[in-house]
Each structure stands twice: as structure tokens, then as C-alpha cells.
Short mmCIF file of C-alpha atoms in Angstrom, two decimals:
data_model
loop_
_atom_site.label_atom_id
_atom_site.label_comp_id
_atom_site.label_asym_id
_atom_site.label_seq_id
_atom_site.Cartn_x
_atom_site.Cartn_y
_atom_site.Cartn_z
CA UNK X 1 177.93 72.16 -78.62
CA UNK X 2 176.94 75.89 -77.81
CA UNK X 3 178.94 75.76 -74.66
CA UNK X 4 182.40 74.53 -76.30
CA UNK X 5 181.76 77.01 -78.90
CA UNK X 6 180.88 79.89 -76.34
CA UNK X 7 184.06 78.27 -74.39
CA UNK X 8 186.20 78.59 -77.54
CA UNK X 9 185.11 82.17 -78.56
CA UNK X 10 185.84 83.68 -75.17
CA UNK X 11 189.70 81.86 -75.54
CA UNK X 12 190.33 83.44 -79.05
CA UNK X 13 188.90 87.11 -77.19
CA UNK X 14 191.19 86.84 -74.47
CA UNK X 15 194.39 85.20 -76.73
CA UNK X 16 192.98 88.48 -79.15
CA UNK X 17 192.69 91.01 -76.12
CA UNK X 18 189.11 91.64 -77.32
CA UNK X 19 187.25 90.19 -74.26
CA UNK X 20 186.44 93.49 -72.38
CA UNK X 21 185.60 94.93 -75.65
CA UNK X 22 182.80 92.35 -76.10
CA UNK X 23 181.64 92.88 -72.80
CA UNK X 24 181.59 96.77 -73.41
CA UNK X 25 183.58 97.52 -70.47
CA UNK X 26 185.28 100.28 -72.58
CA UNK X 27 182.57 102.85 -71.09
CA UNK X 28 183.52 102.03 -67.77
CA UNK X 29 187.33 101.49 -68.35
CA UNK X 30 187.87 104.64 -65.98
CA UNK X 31 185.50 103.72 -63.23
CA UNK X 32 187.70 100.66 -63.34
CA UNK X 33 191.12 102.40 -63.20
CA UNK X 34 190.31 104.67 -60.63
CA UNK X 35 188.80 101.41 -57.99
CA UNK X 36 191.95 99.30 -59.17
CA UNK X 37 193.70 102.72 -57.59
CA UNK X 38 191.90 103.15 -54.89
CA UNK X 39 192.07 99.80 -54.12
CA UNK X 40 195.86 99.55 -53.94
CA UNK X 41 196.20 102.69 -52.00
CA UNK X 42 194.17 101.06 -49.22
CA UNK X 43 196.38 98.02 -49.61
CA UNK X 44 199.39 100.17 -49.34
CA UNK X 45 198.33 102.20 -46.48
CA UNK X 46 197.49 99.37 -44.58
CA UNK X 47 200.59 97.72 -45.33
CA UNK X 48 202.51 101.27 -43.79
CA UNK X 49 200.44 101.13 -40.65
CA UNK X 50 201.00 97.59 -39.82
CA UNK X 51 204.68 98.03 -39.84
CA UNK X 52 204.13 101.27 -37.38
CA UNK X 53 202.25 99.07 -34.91
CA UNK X 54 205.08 96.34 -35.45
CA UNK X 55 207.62 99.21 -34.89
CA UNK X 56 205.73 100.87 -31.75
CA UNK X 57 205.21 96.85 -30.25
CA UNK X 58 209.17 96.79 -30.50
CA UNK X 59 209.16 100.07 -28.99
CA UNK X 60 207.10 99.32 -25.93
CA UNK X 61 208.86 96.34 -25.21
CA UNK X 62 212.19 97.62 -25.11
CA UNK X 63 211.36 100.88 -23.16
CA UNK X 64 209.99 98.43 -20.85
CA UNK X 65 213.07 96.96 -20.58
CA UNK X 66 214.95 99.96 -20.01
CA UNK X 67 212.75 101.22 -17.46
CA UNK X 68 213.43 98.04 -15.54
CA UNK X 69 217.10 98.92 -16.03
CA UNK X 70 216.37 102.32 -14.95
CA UNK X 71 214.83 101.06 -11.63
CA UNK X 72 217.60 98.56 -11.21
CA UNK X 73 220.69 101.15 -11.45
CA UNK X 74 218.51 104.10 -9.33
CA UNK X 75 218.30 101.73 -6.72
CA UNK X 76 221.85 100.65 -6.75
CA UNK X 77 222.86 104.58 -6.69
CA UNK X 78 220.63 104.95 -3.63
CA UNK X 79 222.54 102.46 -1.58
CA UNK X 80 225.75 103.98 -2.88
CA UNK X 81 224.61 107.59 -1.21
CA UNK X 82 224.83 106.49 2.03
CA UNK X 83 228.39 107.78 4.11
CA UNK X 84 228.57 104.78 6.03
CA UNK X 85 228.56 102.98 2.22
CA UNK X 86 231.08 105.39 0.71
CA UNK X 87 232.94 104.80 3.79
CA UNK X 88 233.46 100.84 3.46
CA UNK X 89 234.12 101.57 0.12
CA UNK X 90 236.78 103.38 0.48
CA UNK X 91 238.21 101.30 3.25
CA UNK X 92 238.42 98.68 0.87
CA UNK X 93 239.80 100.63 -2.44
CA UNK X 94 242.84 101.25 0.83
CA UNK X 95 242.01 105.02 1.07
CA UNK X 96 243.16 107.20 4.21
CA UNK X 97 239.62 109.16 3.69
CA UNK X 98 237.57 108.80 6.98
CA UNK X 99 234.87 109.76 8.27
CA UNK X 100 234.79 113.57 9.46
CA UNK X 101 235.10 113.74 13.53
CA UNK X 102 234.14 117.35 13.64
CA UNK X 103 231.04 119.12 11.80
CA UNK X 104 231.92 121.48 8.68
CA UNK X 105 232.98 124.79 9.09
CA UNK X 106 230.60 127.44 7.46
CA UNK X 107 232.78 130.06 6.21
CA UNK X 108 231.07 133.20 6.15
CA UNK X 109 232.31 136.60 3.97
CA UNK X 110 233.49 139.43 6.20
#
């Protein structure tokens, strides 16, 4: 009988809004405030910093993926340096260029 009665006056406190006023939490209604704040501030800063790690993980990966690119097209420009390369190139573009039969001439100022 005590407990349905004890049951039933904490239901009319909390339908009445009087429950942490029974419990005296009114001296400690600031202490409470300022963990419920602190508490979400932690919650929200480790919210921001997981989407930074998700952001740098994205990051990584695709800079990977562009230095792979990177490699790819240095090597390709490499190949296309050499005047034997350029050469067949041209020949097949139908150019008249060819290759030099004499070395260049330094021209010197007088």
C-alpha cells in the first residue's frame, strides 16, 4: 500500500512540476545547468572533430589519388622529351620538321 501511494505521489509531482522541488534540487539548480552545459559542449565538440577526421580521411584518399595521377602524367611527359619521340610524332601528325643535320649555331654579339 505505501509503495502505490509513494508511486502515486511522485506521478501527481511530476504531472504538478513539483518533483525537483521535493527533492530540494532547487539549491543545486545551477550546479545542474552549468553540467547539462558543459555536457553538451563536449557533445558538440566532439561531434565538430569527428566530421574533421571524416573530412581529412576524404582528403588523404583523394590526394592519394592525385599523386598517383601525378606520377602517371610525369612519366608520360618524360617519354614525350625525348627527340627521337618528338620526331615520330611529328612524322605521323605529316610534318616536314626533321631532325637537325648540323649542330646549332651560337650567335654571339659583336
Amino acid at each position: 500500500m505505501k509503495i502505490l501511494k509513494s508511486i502515486r505521489n511522485i506521478l501527481v509531482a511530476v504531472l504538478r512540476g513539483e518533483l525537483l522541488l521535493r527533492m530540494k534540487v532547487d539549491k543545486v539548480f545551477l550546479h545542474i545547468v552549468y553540467l547539462l552545459f558543459i555536457v553538451w559542449t563536449t557533445l558538440f565538440v566532439n561531434l565538430k572533430i569527428e566530421q574533421t577526421m571524416l573530412k581529412v580521411e576524404k582528403n588523404r584518399k583523394e590526394i592519394e589519388t592525385l599523386r598517383i595521377y601525378y606520377a602517371q602524367k610525369s612519366c608520360e611527359l618524360a617519354a614525350l622529351d625525348r627527340i627521337g619521340k618528338v620526331h615520330d610524332m611529328l612524322q605521323e601528325m605529316g610534318s616536314d620538321v626533321t631532325l637537325p643535320t648540323e649542330p646549332a649555331a651560337i650567335i654571339r654579339k659583336k
